[in-house]
JSON list of C-alpha atoms in Angstrom, two decimals:
[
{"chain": "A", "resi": 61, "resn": "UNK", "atom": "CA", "xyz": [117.61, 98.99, 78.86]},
{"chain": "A", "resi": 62, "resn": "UNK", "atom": "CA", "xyz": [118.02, 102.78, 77.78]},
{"chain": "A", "resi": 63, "resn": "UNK", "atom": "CA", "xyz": [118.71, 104.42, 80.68]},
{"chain": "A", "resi": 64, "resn": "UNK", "atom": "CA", "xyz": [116.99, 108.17, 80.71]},
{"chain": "A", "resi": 65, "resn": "UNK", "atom": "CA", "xyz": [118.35, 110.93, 83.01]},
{"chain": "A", "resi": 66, "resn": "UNK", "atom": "CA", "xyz": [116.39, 114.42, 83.88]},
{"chain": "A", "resi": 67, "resn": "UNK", "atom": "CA", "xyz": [117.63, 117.05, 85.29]},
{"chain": "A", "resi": 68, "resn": "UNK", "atom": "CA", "xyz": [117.20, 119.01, 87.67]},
{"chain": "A", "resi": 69, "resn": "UNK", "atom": "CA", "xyz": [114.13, 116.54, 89.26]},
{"chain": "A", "resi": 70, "resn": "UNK", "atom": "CA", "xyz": [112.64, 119.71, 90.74]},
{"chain": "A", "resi": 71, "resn": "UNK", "atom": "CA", "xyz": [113.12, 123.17, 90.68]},
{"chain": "A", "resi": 72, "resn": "UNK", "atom": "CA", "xyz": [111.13, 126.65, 91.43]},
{"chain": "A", "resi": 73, "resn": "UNK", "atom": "CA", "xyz": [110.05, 129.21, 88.31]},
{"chain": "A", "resi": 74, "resn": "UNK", "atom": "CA", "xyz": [107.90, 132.29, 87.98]},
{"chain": "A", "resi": 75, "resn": "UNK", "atom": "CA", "xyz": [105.16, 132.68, 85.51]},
{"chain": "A", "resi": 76, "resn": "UNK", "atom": "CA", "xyz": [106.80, 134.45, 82.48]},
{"chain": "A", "resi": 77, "resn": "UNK", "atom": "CA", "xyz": [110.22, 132.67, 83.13]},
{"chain": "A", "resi": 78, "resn": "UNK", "atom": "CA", "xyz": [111.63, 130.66, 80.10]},
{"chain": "A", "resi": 79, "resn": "UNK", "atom": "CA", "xyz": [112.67, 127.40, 81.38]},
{"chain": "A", "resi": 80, "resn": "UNK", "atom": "CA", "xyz": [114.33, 124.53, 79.95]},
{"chain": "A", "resi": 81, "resn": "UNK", "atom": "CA", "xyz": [114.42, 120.74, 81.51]},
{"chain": "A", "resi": 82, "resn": "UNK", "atom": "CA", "xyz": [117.26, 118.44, 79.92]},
{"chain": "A", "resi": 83, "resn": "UNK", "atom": "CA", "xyz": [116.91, 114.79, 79.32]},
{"chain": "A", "resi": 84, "resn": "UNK", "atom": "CA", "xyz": [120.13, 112.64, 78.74]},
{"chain": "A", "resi": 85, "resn": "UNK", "atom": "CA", "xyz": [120.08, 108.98, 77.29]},
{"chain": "A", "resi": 86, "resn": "UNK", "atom": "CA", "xyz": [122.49, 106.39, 78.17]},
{"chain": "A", "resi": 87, "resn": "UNK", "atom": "CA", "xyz": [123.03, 105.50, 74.29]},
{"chain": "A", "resi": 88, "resn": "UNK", "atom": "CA", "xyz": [122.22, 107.54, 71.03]},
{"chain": "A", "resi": 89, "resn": "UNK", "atom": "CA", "xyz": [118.72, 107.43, 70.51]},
{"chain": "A", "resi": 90, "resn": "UNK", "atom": "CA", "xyz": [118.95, 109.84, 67.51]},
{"chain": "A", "resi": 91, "resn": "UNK", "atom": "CA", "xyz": [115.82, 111.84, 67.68]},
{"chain": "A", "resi": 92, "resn": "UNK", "atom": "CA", "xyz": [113.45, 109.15, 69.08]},
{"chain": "A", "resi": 93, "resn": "UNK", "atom": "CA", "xyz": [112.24, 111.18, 71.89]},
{"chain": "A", "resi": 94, "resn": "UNK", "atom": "CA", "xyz": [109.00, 111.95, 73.54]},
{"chain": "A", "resi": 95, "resn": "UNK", "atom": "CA", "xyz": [108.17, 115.02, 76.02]},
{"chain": "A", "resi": 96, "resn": "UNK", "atom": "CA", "xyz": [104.82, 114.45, 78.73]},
{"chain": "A", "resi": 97, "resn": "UNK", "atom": "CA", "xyz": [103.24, 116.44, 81.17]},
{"chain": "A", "resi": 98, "resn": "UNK", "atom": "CA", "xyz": [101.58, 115.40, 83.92]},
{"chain": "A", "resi": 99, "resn": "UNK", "atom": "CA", "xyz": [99.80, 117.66, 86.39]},
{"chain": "A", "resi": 100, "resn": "UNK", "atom": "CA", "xyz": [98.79, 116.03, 90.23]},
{"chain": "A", "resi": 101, "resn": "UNK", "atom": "CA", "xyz": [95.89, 113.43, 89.83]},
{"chain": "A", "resi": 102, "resn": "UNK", "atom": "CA", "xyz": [95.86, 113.50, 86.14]},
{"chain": "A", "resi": 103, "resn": "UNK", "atom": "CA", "xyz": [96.93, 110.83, 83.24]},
{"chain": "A", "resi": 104, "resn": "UNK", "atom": "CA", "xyz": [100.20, 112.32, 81.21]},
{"chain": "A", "resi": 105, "resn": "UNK", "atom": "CA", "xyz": [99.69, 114.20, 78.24]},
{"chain": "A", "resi": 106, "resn": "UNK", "atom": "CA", "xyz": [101.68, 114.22, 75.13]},
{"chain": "A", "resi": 107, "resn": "UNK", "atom": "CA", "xyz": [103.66, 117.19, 74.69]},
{"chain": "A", "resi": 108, "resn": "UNK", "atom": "CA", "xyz": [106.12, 116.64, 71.63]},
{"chain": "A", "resi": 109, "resn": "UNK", "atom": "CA", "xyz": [107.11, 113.82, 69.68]},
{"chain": "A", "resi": 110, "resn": "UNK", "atom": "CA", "xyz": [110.69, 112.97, 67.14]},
{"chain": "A", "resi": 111, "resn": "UNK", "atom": "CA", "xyz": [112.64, 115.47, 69.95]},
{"chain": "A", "resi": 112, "resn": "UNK", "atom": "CA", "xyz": [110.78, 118.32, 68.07]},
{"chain": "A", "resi": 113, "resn": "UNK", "atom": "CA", "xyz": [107.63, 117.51, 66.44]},
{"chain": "A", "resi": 114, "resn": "UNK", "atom": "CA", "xyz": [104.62, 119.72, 68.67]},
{"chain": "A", "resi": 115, "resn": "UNK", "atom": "CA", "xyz": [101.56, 117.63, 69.41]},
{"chain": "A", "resi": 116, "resn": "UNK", "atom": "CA", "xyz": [98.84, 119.13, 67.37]},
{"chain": "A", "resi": 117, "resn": "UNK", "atom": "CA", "xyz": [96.87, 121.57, 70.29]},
{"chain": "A", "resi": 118, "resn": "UNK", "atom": "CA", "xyz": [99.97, 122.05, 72.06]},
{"chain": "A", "resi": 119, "resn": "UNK", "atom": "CA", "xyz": [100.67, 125.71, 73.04]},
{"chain": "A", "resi": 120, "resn": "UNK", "atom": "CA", "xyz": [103.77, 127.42, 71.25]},
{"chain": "A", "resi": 121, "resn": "UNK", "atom": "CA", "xyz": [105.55, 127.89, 73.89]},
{"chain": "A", "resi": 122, "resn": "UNK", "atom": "CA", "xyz": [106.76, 124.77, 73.89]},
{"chain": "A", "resi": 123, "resn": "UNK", "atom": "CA", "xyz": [109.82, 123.49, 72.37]},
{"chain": "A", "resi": 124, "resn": "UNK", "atom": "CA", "xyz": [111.88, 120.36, 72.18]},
{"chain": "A", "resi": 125, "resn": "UNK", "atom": "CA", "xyz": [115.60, 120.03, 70.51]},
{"chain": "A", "resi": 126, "resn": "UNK", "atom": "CA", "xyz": [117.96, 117.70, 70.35]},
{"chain": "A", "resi": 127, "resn": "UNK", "atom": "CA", "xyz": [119.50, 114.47, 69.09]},
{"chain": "A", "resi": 128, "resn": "UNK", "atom": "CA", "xyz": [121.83, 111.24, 70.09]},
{"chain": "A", "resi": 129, "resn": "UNK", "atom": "CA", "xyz": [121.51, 111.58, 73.93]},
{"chain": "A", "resi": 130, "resn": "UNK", "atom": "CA", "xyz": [120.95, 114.97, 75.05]},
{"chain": "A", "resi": 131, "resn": "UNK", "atom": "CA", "xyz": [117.64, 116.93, 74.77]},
{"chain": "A", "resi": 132, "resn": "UNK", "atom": "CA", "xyz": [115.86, 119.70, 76.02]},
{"chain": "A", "resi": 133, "resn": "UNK", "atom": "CA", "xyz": [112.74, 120.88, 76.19]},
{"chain": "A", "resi": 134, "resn": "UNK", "atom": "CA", "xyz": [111.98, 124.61, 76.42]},
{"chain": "A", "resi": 135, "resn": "UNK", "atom": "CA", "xyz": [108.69, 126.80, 77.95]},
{"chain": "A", "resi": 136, "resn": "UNK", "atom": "CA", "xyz": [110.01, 130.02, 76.40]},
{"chain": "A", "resi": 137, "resn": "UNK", "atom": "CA", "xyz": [107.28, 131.90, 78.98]},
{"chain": "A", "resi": 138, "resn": "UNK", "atom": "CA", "xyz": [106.03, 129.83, 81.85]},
{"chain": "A", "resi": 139, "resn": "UNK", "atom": "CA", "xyz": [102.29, 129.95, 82.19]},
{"chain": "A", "resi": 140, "resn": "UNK", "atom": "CA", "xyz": [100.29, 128.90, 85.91]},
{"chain": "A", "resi": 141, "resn": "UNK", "atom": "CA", "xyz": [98.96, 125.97, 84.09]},
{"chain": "A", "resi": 142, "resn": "UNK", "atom": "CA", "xyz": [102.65, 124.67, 83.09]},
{"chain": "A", "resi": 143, "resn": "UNK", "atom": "CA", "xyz": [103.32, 124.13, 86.32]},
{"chain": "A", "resi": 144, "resn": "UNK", "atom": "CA", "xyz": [103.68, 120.34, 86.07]},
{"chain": "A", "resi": 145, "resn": "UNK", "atom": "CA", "xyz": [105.75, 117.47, 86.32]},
{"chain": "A", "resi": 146, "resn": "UNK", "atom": "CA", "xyz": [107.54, 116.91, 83.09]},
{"chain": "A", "resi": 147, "resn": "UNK", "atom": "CA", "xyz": [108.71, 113.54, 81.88]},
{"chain": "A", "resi": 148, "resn": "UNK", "atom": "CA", "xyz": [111.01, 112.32, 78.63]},
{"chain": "A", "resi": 149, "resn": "UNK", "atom": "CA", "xyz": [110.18, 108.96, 77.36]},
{"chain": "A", "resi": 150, "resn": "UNK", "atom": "CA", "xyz": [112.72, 107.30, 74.46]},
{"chain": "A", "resi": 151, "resn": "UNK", "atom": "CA", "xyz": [111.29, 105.14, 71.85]},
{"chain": "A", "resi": 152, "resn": "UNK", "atom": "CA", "xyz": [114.50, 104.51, 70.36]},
{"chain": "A", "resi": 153, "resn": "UNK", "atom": "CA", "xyz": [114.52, 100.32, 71.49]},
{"chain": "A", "resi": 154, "resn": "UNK", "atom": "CA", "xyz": [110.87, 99.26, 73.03]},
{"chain": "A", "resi": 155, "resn": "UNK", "atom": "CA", "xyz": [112.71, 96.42, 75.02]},
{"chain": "A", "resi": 156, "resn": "UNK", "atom": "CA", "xyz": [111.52, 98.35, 76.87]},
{"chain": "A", "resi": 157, "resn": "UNK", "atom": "CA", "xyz": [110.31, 101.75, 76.44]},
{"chain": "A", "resi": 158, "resn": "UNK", "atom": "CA", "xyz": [111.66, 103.76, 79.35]},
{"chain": "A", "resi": 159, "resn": "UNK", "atom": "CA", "xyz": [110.87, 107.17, 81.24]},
{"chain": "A", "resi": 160, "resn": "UNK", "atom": "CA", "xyz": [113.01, 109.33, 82.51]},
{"chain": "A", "resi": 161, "resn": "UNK", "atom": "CA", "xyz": [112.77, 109.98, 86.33]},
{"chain": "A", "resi": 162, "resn": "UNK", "atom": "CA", "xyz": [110.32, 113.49, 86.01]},
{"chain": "A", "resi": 163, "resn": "UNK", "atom": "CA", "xyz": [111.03, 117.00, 86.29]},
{"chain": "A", "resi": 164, "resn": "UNK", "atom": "CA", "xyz": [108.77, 118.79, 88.88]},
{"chain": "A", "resi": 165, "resn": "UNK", "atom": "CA", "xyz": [108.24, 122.83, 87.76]},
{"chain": "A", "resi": 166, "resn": "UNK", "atom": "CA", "xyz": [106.92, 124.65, 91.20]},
{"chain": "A", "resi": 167, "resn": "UNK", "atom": "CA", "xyz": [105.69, 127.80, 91.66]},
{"chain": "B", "resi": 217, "resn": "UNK", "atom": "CA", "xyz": [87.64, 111.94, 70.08]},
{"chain": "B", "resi": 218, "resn": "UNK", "atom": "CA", "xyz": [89.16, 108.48, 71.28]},
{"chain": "B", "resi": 219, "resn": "UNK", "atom": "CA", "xyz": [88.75, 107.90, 74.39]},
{"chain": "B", "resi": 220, "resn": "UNK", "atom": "CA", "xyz": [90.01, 105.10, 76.86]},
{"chain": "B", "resi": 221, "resn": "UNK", "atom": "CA", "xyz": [88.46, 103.92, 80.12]},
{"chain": "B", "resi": 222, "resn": "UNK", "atom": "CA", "xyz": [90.14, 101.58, 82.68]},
{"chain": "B", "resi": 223, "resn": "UNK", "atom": "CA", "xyz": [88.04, 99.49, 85.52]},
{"chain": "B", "resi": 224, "resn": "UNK", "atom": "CA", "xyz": [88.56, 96.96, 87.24]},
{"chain": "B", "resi": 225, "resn": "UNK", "atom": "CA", "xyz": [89.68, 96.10, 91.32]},
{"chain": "B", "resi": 226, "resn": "UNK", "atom": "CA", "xyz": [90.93, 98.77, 93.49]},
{"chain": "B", "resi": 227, "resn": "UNK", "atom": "CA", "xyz": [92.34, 95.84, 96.06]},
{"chain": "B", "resi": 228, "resn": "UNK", "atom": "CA", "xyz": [94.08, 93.01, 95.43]},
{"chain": "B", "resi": 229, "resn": "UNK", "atom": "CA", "xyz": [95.36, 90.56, 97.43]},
{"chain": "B", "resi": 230, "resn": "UNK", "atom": "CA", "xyz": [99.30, 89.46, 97.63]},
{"chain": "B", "resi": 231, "resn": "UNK", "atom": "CA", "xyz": [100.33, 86.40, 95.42]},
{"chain": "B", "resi": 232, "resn": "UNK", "atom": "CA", "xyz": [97.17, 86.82, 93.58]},
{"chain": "B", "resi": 233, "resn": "UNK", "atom": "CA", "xyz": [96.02, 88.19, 90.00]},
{"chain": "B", "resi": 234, "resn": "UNK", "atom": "CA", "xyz": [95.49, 91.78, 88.85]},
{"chain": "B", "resi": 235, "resn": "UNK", "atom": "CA", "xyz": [93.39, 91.79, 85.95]},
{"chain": "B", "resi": 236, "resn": "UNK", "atom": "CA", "xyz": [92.26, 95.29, 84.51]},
{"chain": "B", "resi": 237, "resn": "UNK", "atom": "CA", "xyz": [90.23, 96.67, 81.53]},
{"chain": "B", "resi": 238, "resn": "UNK", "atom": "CA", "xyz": [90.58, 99.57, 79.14]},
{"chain": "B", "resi": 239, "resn": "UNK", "atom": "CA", "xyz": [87.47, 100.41, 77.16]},
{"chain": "B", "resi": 240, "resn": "UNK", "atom": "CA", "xyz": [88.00, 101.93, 73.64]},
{"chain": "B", "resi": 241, "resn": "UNK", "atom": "CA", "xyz": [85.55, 104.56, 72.36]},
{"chain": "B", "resi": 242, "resn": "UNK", "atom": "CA", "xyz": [85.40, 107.22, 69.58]},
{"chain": "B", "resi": 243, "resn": "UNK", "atom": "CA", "xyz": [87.51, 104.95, 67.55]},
{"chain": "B", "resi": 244, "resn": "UNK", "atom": "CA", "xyz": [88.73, 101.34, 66.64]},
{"chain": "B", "resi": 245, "resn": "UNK", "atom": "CA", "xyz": [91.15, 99.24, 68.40]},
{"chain": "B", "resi": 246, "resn": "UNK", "atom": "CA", "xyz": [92.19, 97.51, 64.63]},
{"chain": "B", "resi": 247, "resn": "UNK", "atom": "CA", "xyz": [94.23, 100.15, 63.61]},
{"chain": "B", "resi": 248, "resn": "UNK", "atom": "CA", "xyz": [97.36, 99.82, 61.52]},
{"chain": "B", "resi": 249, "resn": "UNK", "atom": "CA", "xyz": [98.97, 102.71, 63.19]},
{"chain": "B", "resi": 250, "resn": "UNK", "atom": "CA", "xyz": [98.54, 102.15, 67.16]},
{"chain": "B", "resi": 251, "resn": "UNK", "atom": "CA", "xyz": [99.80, 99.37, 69.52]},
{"chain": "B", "resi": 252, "resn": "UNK", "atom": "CA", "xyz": [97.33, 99.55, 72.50]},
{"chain": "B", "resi": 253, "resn": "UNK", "atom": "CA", "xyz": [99.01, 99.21, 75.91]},
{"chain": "B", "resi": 254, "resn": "UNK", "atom": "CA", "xyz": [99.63, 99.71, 79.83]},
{"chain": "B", "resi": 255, "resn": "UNK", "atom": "CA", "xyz": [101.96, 102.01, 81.53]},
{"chain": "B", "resi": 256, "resn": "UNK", "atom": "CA", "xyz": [101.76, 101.99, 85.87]},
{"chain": "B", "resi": 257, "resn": "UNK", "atom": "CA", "xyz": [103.15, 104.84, 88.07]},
{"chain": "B", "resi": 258, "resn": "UNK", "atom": "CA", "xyz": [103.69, 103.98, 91.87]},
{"chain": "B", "resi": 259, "resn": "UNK", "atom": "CA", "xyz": [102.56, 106.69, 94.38]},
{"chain": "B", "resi": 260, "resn": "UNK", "atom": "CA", "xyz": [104.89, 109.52, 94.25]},
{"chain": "B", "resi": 261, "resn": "UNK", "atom": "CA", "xyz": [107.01, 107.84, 91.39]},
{"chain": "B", "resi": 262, "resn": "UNK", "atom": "CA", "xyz": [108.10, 107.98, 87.78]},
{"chain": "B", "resi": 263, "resn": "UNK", "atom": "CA", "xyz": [106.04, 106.04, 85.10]},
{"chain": "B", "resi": 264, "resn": "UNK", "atom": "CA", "xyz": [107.33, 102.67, 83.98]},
{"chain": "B", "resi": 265, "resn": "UNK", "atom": "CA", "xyz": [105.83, 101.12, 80.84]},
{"chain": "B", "resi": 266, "resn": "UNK", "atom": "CA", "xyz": [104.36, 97.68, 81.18]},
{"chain": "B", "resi": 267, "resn": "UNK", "atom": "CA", "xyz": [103.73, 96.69, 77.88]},
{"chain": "B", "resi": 268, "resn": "UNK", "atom": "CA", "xyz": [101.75, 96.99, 74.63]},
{"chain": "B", "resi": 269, "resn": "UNK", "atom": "CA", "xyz": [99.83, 94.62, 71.90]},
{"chain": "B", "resi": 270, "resn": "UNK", "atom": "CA", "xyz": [99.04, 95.38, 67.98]},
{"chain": "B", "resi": 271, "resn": "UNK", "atom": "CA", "xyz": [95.29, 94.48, 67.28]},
{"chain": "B", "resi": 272, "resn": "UNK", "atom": "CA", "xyz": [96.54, 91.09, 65.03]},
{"chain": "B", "resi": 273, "resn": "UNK", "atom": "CA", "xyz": [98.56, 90.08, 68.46]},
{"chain": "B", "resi": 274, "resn": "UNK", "atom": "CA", "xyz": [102.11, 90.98, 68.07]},
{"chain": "B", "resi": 275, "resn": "UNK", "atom": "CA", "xyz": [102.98, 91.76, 71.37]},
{"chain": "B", "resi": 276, "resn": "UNK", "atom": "CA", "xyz": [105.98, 93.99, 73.53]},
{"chain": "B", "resi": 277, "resn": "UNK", "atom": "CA", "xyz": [106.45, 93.61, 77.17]},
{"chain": "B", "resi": 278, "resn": "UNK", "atom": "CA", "xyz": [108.73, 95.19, 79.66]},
{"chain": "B", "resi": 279, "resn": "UNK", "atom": "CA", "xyz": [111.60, 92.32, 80.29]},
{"chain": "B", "resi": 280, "resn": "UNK", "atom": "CA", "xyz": [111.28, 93.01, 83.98]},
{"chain": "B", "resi": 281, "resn": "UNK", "atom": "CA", "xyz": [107.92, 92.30, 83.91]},
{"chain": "B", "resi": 282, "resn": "UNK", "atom": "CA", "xyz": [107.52, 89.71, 81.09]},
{"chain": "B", "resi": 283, "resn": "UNK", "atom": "CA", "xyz": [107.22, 86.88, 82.98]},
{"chain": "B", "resi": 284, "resn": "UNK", "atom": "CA", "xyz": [104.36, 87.37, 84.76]},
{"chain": "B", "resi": 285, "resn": "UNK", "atom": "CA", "xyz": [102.16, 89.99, 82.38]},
{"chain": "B", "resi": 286, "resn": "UNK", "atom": "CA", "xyz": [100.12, 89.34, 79.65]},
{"chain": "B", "resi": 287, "resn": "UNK", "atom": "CA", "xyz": [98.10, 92.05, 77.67]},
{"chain": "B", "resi": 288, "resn": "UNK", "atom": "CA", "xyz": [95.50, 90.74, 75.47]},
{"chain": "B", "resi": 289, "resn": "UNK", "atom": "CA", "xyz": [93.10, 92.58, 72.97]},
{"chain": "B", "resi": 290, "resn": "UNK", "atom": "CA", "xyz": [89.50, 91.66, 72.29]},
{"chain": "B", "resi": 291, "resn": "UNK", "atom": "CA", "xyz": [88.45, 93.43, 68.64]},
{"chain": "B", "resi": 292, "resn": "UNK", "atom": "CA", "xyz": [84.60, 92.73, 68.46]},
{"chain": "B", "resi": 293, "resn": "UNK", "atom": "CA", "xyz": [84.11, 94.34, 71.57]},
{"chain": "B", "resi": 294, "resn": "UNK", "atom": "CA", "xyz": [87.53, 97.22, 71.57]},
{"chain": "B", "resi": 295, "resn": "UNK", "atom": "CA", "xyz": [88.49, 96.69, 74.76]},
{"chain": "B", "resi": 296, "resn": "UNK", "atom": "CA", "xyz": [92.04, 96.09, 76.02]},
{"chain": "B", "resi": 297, "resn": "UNK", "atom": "CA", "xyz": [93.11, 93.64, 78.95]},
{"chain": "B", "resi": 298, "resn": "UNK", "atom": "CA", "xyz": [95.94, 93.59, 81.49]},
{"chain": "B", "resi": 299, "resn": "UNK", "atom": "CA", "xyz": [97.11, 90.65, 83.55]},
{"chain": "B", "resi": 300, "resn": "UNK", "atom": "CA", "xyz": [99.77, 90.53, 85.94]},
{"chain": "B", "resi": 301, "resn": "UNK", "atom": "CA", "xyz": [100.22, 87.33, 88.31]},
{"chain": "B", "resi": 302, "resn": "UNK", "atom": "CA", "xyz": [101.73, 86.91, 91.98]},
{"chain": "B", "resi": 303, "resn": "UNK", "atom": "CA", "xyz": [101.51, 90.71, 92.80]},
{"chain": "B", "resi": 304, "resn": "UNK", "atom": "CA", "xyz": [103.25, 92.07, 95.78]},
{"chain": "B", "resi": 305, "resn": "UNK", "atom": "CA", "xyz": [103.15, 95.48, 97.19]},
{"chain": "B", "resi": 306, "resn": "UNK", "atom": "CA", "xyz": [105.58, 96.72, 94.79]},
{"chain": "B", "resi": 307, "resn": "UNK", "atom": "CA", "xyz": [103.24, 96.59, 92.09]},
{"chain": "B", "resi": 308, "resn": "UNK", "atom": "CA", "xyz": [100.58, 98.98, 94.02]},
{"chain": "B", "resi": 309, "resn": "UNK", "atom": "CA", "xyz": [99.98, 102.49, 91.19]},
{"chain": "B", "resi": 310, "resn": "UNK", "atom": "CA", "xyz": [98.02, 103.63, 88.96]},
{"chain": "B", "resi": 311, "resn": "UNK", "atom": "CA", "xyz": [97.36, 102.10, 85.79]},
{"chain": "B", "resi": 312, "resn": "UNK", "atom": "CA", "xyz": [97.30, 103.74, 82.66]},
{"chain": "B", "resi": 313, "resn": "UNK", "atom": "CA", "xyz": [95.86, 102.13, 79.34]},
{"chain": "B", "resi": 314, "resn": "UNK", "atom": "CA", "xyz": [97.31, 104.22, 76.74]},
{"chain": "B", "resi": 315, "resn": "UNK", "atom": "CA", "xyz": [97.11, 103.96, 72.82]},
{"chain": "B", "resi": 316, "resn": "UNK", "atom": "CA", "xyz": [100.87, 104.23, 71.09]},
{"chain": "B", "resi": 317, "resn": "UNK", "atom": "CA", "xyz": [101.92, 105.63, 68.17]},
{"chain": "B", "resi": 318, "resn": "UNK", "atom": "CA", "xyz": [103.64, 103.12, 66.08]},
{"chain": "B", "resi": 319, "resn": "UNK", "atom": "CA", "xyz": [102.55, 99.98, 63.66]},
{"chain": "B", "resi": 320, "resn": "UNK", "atom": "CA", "xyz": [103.98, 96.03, 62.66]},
{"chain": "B", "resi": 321, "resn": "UNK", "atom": "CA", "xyz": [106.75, 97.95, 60.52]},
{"chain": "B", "resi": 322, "resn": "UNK", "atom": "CA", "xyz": [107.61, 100.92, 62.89]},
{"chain": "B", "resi": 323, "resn": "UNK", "atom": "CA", "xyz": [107.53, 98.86, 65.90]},
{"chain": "B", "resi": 324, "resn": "UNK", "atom": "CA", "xyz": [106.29, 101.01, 69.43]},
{"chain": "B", "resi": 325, "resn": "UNK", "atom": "CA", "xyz": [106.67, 104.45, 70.01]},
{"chain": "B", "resi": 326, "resn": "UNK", "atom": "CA", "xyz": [104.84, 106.83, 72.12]},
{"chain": "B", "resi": 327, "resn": "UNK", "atom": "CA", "xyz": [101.79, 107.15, 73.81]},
{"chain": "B", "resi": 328, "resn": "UNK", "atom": "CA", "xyz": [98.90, 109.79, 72.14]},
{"chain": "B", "resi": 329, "resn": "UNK", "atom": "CA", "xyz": [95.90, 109.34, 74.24]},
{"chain": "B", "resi": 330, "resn": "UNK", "atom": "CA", "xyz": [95.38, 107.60, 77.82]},
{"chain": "B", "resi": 331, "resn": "UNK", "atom": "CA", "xyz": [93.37, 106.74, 79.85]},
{"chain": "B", "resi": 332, "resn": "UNK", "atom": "CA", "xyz": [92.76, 108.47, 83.05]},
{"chain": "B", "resi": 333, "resn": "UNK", "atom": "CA", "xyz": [93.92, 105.32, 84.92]},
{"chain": "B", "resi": 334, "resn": "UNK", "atom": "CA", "xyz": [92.68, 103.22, 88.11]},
{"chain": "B", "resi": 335, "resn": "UNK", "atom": "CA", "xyz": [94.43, 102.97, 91.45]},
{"chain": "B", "resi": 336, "resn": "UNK", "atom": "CA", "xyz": [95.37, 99.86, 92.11]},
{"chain": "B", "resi": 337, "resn": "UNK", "atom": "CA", "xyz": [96.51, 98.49, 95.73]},
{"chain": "B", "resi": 338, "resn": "UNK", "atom": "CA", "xyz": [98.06, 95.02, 96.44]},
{"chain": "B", "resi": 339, "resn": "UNK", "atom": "CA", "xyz": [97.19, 94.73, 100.51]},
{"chain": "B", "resi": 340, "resn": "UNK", "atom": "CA", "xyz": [96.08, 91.76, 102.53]}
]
């Protein structure tokens, strides 16, 4: 399986900070990466798609780059509503499809 | 606007069988675009992905899980089905139903739309 590795798992922001979470893969995935967030008691919701690719109705503020293994996803000015945990997902081999661990953004 | 629903038992007994539900609505389950699937998240843990079936029955599962899971897809009535046999505490989360991105040719991708999943706990 394709391992997925977030870091940091937790950290503390401001609203207006730009933040960036980075999500390594144990093997090149190229750009077949997915970016979630999930708030407490709530389903995940799909952030971007392809590393890059902005779910329609997703705010600008959010950005994804990268490709092979290493990717990051960007909130160029933290909102109270981003405050979330954030997870990367590869869909590079679906035997299986794997998560990375989660990236908690606290106030 | 899709929209997925999950039910079933909130307790299930160890060594026995979960079986949950996912209702489809504001759109068909026979799509050529979307594999139709589960994904379960253990209290205060990550998200692991179960498994996922295309409406004509091609189906994915999570090796760790194959060998006791079986997702099944009913077309006349759009609903989605999870099984998973001889639970044990370990497999106490939530459940998500989810609908993925993806298609015979492109294989499974991500997940677009969920459910807002069901709590499932495996206690005596």
């Amino acid at each position: 399986a394709i391992r997925m590795t977030q870091s940091p798992s937790s950290f503390s922001a401001s609203t207006g900070d730009r933040v960036t979470i980075t999500c390594r893969a144990s093997q090149d995935i190229s750009g077949y990466l997915a970016w979630y967030q999930q708030k407490p008691g709530k389903a995940p919701k799909l952030l971007i798609y392809a590393a890059s690719t902005l779910q329609n109705g997703v705010p600008s503020r959010f950005s994804g780059s990268g490709s092979g293994t290493d990717f990051t996803l960007t909130i160029s000015c933290l909102q109270s509503e981003d405050f979330a945990t954030y997870y990367c997902q590869q869909y590079y081999s679906y035997s299986p499809l794997t998560f990375g661990g989660g990236t908690e953004v606290e106030i | 606007q899709l929209q997925l629903q999950e039910s079933g038992p909130g307790l299930v007994k160890p060594s026995e069988t979960l079986s949950l539900s996912c209702t489809v609505s504001g759109g068909s389950i026979s799509s050529s675009s979307h594999y139709w699937g589960w994904i379960r998240q253990p209290p205060g843990k990550g998200l692991e992905w179960i498994g996922s079936m295309f409406y004509s029955g091609s189906t994915s599962y999570n090796p760790s899980l194959e060998s006791r899971v079986t997702i099944s897809v009913d077309t006349s009535t759009n609903n989605l089905s999870l099984r998973l046999n001889s639970v044990t505490a370990a497999d106490t989360a939530v459940y998500y139903c989810a609908r993925h991105m993806g298609g015979l040719v492109r294989g499974v991708l991500y997940m677009d739309v969920w459910g807002q999943g069901t709590t499932v706990t495996v206690s005596s």
